[in-house]
Coordinates of C-alpha atoms in Angstrom, one line a residue:
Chain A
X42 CA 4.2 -10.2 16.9
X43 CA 5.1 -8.3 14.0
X44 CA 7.3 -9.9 11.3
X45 CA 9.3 -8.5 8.6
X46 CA 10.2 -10.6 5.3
X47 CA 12.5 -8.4 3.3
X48 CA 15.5 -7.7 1.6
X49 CA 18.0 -4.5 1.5
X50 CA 16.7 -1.3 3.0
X51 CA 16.5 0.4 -0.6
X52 CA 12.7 1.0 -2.4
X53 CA 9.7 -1.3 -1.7
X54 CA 12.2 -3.5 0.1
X55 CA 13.1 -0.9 2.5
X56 CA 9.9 0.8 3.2
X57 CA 9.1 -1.3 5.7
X58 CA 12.6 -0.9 7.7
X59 CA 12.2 2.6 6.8
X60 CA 8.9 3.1 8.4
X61 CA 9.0 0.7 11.2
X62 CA 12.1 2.2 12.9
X63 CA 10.4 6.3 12.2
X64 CA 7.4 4.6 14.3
X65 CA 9.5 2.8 16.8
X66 CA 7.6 -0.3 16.6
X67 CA 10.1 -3.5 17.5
X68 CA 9.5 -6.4 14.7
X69 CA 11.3 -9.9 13.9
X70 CA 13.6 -9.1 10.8
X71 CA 13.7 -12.4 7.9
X72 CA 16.4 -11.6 5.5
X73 CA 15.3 -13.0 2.1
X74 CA 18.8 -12.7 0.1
X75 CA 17.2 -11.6 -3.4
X76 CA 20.8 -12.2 -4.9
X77 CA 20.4 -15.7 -4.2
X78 CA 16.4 -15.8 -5.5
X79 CA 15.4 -16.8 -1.5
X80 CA 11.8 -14.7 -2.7
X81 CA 11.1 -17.1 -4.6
X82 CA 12.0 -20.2 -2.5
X83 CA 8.8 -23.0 -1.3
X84 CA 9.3 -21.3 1.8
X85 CA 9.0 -17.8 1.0
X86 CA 5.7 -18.7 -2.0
X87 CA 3.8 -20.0 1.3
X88 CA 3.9 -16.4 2.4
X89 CA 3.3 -14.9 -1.1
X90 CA 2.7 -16.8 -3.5
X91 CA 3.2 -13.8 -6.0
X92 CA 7.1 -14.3 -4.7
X93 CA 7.3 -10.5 -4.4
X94 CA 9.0 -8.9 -1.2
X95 CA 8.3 -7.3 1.3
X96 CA 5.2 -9.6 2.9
X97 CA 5.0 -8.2 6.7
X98 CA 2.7 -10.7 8.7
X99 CA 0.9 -9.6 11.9
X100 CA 0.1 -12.2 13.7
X101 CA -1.7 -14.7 11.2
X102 CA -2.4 -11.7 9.2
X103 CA -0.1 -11.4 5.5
X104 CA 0.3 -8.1 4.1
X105 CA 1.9 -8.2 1.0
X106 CA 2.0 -4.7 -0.5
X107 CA 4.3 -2.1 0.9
X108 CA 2.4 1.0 0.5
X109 CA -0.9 -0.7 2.2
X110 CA 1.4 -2.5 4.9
X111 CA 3.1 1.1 6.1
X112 CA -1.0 2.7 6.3
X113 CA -1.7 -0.5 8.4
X114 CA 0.9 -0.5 11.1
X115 CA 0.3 3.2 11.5
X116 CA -3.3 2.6 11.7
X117 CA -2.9 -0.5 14.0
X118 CA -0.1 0.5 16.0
X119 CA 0.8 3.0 18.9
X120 CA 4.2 5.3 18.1
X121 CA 4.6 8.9 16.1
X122 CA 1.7 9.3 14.2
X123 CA 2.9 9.2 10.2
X124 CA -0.2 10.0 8.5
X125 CA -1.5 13.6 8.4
X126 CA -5.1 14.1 10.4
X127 CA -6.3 16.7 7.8
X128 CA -8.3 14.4 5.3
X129 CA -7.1 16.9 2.3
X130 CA -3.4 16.5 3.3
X131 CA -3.6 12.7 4.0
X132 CA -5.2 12.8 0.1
X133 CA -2.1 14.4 -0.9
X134 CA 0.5 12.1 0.9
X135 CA -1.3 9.0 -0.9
X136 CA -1.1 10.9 -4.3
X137 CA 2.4 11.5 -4.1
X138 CA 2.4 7.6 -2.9
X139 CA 0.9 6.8 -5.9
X140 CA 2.9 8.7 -8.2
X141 CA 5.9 7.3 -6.9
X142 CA 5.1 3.5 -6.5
X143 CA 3.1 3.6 -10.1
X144 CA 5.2 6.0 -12.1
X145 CA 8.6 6.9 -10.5
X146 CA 10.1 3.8 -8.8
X147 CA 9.4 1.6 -11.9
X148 CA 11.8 3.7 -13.8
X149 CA 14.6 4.3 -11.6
X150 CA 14.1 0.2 -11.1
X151 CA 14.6 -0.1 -14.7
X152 CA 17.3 2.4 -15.2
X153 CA 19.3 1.1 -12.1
X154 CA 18.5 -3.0 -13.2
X155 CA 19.5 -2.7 -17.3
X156 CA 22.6 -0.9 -15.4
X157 CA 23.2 -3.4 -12.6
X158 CA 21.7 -6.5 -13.1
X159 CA 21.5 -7.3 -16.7
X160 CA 25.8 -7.4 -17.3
X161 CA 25.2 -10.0 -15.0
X162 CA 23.4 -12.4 -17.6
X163 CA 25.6 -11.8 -20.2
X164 CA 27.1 -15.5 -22.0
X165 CA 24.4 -17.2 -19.4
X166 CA 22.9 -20.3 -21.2
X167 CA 19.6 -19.1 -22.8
X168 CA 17.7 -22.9 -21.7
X169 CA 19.0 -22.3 -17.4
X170 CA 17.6 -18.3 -18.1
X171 CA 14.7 -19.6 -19.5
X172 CA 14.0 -22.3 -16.2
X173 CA 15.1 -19.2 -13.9
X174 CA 12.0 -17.2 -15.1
X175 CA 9.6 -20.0 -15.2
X176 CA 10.0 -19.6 -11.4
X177 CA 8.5 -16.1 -11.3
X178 CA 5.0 -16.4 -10.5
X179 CA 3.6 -12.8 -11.3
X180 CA 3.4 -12.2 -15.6
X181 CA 4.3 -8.8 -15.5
X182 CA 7.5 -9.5 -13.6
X183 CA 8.4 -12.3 -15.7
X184 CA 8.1 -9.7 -18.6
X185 CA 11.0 -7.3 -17.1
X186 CA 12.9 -10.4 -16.0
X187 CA 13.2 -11.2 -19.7
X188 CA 14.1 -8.0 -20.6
X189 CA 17.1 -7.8 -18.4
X190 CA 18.1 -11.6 -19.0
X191 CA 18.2 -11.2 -22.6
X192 CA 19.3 -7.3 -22.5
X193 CA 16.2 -6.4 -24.6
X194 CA 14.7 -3.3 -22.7
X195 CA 13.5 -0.9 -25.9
X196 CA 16.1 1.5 -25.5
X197 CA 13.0 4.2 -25.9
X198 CA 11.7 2.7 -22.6
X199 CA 15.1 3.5 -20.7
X200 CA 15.1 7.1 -22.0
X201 CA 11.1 7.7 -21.3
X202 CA 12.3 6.0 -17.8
X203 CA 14.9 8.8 -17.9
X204 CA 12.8 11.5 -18.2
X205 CA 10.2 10.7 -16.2
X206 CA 12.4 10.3 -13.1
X207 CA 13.9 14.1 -14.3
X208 CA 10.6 15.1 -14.2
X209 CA 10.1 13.7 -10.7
X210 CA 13.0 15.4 -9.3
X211 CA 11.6 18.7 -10.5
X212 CA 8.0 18.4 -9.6
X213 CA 9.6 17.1 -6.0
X214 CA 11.7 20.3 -5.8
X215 CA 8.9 23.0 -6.6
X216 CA 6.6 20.7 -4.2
X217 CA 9.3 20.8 -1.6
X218 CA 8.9 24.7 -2.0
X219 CA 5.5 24.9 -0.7
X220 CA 5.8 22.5 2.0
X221 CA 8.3 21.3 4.4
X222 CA 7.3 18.0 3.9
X223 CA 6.0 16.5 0.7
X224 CA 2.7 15.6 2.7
X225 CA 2.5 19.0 4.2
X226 CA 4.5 20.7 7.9
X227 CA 4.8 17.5 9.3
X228 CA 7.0 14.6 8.2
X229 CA 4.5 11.3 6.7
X230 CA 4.5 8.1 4.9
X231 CA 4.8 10.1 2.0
X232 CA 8.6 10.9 2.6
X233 CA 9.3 7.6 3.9
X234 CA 8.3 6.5 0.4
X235 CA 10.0 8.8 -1.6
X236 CA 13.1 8.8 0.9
X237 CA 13.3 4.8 -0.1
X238 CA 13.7 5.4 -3.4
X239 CA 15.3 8.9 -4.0
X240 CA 18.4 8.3 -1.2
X241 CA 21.0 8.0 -3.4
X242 CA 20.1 10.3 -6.0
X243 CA 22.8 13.1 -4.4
X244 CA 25.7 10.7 -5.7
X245 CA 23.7 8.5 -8.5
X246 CA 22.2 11.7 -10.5
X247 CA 24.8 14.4 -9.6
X248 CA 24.2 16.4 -11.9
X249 CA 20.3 16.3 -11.6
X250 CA 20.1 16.6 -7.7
X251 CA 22.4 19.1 -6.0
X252 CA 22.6 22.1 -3.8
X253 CA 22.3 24.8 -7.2
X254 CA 19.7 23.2 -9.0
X255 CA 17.3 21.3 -6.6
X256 CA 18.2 23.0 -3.4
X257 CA 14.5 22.3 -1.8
X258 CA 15.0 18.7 -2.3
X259 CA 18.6 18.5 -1.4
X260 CA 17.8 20.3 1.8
X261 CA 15.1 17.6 1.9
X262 CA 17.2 14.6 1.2
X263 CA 19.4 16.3 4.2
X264 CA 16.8 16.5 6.6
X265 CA 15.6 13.1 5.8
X266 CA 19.2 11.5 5.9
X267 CA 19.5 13.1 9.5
X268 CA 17.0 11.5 11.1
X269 CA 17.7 8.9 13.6
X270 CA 15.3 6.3 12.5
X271 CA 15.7 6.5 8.9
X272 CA 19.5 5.9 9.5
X273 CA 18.8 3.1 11.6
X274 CA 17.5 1.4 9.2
X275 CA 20.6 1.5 6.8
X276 CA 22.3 -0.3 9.4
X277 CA 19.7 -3.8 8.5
X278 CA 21.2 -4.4 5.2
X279 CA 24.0 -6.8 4.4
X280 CA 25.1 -5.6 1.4
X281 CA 26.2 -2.1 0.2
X282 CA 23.5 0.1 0.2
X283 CA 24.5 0.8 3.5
X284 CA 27.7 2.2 2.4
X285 CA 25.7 3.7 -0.6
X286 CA 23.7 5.5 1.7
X287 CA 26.3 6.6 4.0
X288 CA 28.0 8.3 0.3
X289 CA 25.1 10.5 0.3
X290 CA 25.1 11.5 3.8
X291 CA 28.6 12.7 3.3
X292 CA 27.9 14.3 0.5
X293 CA 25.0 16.6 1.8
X294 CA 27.3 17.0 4.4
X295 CA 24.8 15.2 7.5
X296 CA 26.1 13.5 10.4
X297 CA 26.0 10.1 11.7
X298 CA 23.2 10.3 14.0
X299 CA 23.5 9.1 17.7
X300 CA 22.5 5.6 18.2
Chain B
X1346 CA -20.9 22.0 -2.0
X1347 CA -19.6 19.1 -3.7
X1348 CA -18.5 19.2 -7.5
X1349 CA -18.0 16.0 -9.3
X1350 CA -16.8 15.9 -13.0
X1351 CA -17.6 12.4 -14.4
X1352 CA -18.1 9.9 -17.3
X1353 CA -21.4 9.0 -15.8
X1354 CA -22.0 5.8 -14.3
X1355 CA -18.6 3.7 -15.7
X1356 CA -15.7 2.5 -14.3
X1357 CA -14.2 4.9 -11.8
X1358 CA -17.1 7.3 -12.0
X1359 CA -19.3 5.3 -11.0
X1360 CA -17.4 4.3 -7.7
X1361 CA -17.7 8.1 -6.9
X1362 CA -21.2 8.2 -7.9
X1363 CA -22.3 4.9 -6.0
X1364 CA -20.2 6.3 -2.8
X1365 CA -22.1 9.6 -2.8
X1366 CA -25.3 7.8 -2.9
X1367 CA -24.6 5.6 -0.5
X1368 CA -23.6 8.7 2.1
X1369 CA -26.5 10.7 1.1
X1370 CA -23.9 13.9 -0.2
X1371 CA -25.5 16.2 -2.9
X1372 CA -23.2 17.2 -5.2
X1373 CA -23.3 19.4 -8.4
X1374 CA -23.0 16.8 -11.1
X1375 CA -20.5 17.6 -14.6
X1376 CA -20.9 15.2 -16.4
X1377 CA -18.5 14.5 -19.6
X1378 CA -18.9 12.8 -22.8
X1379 CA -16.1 10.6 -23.1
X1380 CA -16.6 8.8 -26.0
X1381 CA -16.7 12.4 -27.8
X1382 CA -13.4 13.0 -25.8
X1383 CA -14.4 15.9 -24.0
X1384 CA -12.2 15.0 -21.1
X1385 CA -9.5 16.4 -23.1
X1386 CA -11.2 19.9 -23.8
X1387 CA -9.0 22.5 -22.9
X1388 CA -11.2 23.8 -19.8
X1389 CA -11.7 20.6 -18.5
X1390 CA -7.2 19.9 -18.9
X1391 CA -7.1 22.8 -16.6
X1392 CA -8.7 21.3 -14.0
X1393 CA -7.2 18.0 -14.3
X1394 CA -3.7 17.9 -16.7
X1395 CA -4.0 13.8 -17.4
X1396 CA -7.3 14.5 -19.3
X1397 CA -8.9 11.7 -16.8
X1398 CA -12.4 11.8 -14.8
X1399 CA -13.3 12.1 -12.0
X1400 CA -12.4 15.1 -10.3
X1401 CA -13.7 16.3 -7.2
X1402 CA -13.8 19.9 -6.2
X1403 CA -14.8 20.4 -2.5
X1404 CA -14.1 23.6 0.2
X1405 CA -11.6 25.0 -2.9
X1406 CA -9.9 22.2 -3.4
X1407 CA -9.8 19.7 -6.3
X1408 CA -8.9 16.1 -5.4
X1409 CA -8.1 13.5 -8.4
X1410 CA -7.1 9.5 -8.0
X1411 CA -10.5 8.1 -8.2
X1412 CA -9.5 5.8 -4.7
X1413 CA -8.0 8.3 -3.0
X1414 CA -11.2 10.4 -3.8
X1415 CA -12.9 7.4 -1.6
X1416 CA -11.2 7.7 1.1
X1417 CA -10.9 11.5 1.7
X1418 CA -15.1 11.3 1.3
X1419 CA -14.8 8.8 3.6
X1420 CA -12.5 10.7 6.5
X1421 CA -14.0 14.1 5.7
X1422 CA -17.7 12.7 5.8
X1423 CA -17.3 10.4 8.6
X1424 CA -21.0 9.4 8.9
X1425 CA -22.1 5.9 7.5
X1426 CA -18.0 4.9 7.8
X1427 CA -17.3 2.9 4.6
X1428 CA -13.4 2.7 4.9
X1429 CA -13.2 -0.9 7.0
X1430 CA -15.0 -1.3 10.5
X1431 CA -11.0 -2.4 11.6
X1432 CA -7.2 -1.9 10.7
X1433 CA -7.5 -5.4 8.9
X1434 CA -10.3 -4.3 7.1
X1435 CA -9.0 -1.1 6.2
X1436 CA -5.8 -3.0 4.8
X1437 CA -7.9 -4.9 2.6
X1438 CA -10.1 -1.9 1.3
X1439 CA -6.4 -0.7 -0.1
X1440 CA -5.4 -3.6 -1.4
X1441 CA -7.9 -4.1 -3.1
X1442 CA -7.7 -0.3 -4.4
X1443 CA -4.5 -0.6 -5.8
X1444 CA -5.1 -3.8 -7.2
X1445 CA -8.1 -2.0 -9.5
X1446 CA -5.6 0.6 -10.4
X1447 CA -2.4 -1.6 -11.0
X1448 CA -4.2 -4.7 -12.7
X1449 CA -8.1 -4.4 -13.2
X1450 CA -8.5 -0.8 -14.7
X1451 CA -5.4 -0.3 -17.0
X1452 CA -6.5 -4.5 -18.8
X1453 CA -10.0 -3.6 -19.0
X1454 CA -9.8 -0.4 -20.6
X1455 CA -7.8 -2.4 -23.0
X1456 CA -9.8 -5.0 -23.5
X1457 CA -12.3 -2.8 -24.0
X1458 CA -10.7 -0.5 -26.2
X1459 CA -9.7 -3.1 -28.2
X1460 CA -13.3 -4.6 -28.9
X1461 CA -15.1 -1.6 -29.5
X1462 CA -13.0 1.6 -29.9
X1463 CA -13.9 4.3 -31.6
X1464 CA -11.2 6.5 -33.3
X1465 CA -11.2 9.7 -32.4
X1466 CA -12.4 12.4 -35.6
X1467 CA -9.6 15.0 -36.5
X1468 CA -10.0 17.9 -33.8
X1469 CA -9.9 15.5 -31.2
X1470 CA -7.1 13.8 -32.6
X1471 CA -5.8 17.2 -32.8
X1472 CA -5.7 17.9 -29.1
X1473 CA -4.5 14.4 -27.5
X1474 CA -1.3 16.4 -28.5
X1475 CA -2.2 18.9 -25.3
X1476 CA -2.5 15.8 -23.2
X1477 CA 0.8 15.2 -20.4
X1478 CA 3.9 12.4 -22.6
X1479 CA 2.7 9.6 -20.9
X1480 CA -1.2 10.1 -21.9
X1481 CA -0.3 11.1 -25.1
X1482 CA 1.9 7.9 -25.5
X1483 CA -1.0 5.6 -24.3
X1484 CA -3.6 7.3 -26.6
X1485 CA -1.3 6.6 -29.5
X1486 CA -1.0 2.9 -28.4
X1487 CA -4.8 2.7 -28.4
X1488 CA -5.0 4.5 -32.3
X1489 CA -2.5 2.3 -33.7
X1490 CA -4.0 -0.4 -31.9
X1491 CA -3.3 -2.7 -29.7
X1492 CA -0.9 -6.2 -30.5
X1493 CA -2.8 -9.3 -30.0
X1494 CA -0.6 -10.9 -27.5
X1495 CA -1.2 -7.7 -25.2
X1496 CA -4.7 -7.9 -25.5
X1497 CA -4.7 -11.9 -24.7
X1498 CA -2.3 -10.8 -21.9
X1499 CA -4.8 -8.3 -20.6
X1500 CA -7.3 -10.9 -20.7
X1501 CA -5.5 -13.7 -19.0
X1502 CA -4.9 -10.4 -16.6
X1503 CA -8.6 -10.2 -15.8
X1504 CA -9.3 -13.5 -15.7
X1505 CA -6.9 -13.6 -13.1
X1506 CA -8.7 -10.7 -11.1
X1507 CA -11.9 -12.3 -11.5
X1508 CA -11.0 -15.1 -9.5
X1509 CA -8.8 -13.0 -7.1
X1510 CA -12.2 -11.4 -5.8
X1511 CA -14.1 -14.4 -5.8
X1512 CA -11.7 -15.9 -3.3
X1513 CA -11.6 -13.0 -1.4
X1514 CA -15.7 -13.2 -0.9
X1515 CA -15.7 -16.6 -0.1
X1516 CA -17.6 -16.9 2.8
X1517 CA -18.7 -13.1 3.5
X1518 CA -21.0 -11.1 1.7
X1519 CA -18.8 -8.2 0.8
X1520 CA -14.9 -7.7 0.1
X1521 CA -14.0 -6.1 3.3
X1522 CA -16.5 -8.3 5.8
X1523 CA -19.6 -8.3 6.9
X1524 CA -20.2 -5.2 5.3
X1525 CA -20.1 -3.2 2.0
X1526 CA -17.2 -1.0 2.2
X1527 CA -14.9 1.1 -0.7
X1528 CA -13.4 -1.5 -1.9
X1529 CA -17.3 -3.0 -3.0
X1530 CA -17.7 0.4 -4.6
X1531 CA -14.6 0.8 -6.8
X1532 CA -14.7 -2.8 -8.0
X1533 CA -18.5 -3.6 -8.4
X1534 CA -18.2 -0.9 -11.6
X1535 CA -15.0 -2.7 -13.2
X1536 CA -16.4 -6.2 -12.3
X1537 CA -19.7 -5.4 -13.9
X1538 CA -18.0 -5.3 -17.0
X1539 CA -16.2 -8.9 -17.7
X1540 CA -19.0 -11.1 -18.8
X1541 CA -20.0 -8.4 -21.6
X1542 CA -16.2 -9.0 -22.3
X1543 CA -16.0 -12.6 -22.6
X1544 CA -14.2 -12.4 -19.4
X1545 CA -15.2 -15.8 -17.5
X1546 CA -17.5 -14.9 -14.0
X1547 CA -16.9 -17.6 -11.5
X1548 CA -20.6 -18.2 -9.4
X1549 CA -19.5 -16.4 -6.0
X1550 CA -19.0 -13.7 -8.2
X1551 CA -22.0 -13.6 -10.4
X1552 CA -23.7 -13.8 -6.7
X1553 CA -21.8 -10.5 -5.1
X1554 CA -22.2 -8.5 -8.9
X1555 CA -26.6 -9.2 -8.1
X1556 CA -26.6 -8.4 -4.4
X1557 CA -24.3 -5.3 -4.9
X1558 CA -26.7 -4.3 -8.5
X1559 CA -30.0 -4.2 -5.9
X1560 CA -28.2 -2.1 -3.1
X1561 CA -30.4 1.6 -3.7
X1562 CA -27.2 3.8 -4.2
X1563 CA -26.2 1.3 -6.4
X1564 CA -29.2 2.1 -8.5
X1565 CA -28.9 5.5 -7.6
X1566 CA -26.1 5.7 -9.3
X1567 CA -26.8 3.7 -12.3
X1568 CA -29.6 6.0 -12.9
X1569 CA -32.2 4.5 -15.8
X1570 CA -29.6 2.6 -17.9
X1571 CA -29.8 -0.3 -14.7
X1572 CA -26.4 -1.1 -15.8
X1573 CA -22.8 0.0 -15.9
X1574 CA -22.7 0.9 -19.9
X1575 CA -18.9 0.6 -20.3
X1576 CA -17.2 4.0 -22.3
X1577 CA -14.2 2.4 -24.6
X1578 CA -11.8 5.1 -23.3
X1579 CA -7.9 4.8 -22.0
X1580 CA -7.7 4.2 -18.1
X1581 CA -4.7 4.5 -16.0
X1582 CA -1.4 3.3 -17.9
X1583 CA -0.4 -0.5 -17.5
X1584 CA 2.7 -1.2 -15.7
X1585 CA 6.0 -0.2 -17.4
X1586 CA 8.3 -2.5 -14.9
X1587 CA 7.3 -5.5 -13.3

């Protein structure tokens, strides 16, 4: 029994959805509403008692980081096989893992939080904000909690964010020139991961990502956004990346895929 | 044949090193002087742009991402399997390797930096303006010096770590299971490092540290020094985000 504790099908949340309906491997869905701080609930610090989502639990066995988790279930579990055979490739598809989880999703998260989520704590009383982050358990997420609480992200953070996701989208483009897939011929975890972040980029960075300038990675994002599984999952949100994600498929011009 | 550039038996090096041994691969060993910088000479930037060791050069191609340099050792030299005797195992082995990279490397680089760094004379101050933005931003960090709240941060950080891994060995001899695996590698050379840094070592610990110090590739690897010497030099960048 395989099951899922996790939010919205968008970055670290989604890779889990993401990747468990490109393998085809069936899986008990827990929705932890984030909105309403449920990853940080008694219930959900049993599980992780960092309070960080997703935590995928096989059997009695708690996985807790998403990159890891998606390695395991392919390892452990029959269905297409995600991760390239040729030990050189599979190095590359965990470097472009890396590069993403350490470098790239960190800043879109704090580009698309300071954007979305601070306004939200404007006129809040300081002393309830203050008991709201006491709850976080992990130091370094208490840190960009704070920031977004009390709208003090270094504005020189946002704009080295900035550039290093318009770096990203570059090096993804002339990568995406050499290979079909950024892990080599053959779609891998390495897409997946990007894919969860990088989905809406056709309609959140239009002017960044589009048919003139990046056209490998828009015919990418196309490919991606195409395929049946990866739509799927989409469909296991309740709130609007769903609708988000179905923006960008009309954009690149892709069509709904058959259930 | 293998090529390895490397700080010599430190930190991330070392786990290369000690894996190598413990497989029995020759290799042609380059080493580099970090604490004269030499990882940011111009010949050694065009191997690797981030200025960092090690790099791996094998059949044409040159790997970087010290873990990730594990593991493809480990699939493309199968014998003596060090990657996790199961899918559980395996799971833990990278955990535990992101968990050096995300919060053990980047603190105790810092830590270290910060008790015995050595400013860098003019020409190689010079050059860190060749290094990549985000290398270059770090390395100025580490010059101006770090604030004291980071560096207690960093160590609260470690302490953390230190009794991460003792919980994780309770009961079994090494991090993975019954036996030494990747994960005992890559941390063993970052773990070898606390007490020297006033970093508290819980007794399981202490335990694990001696067993893993009289393992032969272990000593191997160490070569006469007996001891990881630690190299004050900037590891991989802290997180920006949460």
């Amino acid at each position: 029994m395989l099951e899922v504790y996790t939010w919205e099908p968008n970055a670290n949340s989604g890779k889990p959805l993401f990747f468990l309906k490109e393998k085809r491997v069936p899986f008990v869905l827990h929705y932890i509403d984030m909105g309403k701080r449920e990853h940080l609930s008694p219930a959900f610090l049993r599980i992780n008692r960092d309070g960080t989502i997703p935590a995928v639990v096989h059997d009695d066995f708690v996985m807790t980081e998403s990159t890891p988790i998606m390695e395991y279930i392919d390892d452990a579990f029959d269905g297409p096989a995600l991760r390239p055979t040729d030990p050189y490739w599979r190095w590359r598809m965990r470097q472009v893992m890396r590069y993403m989880d350490n470098q790239v999703a960190p800043s879109l998260a704090m580009m698309a939080s300071n954007r979305l989520a601070a306004p939200q704590f404007q006129g809040a009383d300081p002393a309830e904000l203050k008991r709201e982050l006491d709850k976080i358990p992990l130091p370094e997420r208490r840190a960009a909690w704070e920031k977004l609480m009390f709208n003090s992200t270094p504005p020189a953070d946002l704009a080295e964010s900035v550039r290093r996701v318009g770096a990203a989208i570059r090096y993804f483009d002339a990568r995406l020139d050499e290979t079909a897939w950024l892990a080599g011929p053959e779609f891998s975890l390495a897409d997946i991961n990007v894919f969860a972040t990088f989905y809406g980029l056709p309609t959140s960075q239009p002017d960044q990502v589009n048919a003139q300038t990046t056209p490998h990675l828009w015919d990418w994002l196309r490919r991606c956004h195409a395929r049946a599984g990866l739509q799927q999952a989409f469909k296991l949100g309740k709130g609007y990346i769903g609708q988000r994600a179905a923006e960008a498929r009309s954009l690149l011009g892709v069509a709904e895929a058959a259930a | 044949m293998i090529e390895l550039f490397h700080g010599g038996p430190d930190g991330y090096s070392a786990a290369v090193l000690i894996t190598l041994a413990e497989k029995g691969l020759a290799f042609e060993s380059q080493e580099l002087d970090l604490a004269a910088f030499a990882q940011h000479e111009p010949g050694f930037l065009a191997i690797n742009a981030s200025g960092q060791v090690p790099v791996l050069r094998d059949g044409g191609r040159t790997l970087t991402e010290s873990f990730f340099i594990l593991l493809y050792l480990d699939a493309r030299y199968p014998e003596l399997p060090l990657g996790g005797a199961d899918p559980q195992g395996r799971y833990v082995v990278q955990k535990w390797g992101k968990y050096v990279e995300t919060h053990i490397a980047p603190n105790l680089a810092l830590v270290d930096w910060a008790m015995r760094g050595r400013a860098p004379g003019e020409a190689e101050r010079v050059r860190l303006a060749t290094l990549a933005p985000e290398r270059q931003a770090l390395w100025a960090q580490a010059l101006a010096g770090f604030a004291a709240d980071e560096v207690e941060a960093a160590r609260a950080a470690l302490a953390k770590a230190a009794d991460r891994i003792a919980e994780e060995l309770a009961g079994q001899d090494w991090l993975a299971g019954a036996d030494w695996s990747l994960v005992d590698a890559i941390v063993f050379p970052h773990a070898a490092r606390f007490a020297s840094l006033g970093i508290a070592v819980p007794a399981v610990l202490a335990d694990w540290l001696a067993r893993a110090g009289r393992r032969p590739a272990v000593r191997q690897a160490l070569g006469s020094a007996g001891s990881v010497p630690g190299v004050a030099t900037m590891g991989p960048e802290r997180g920006r985000w949460g």
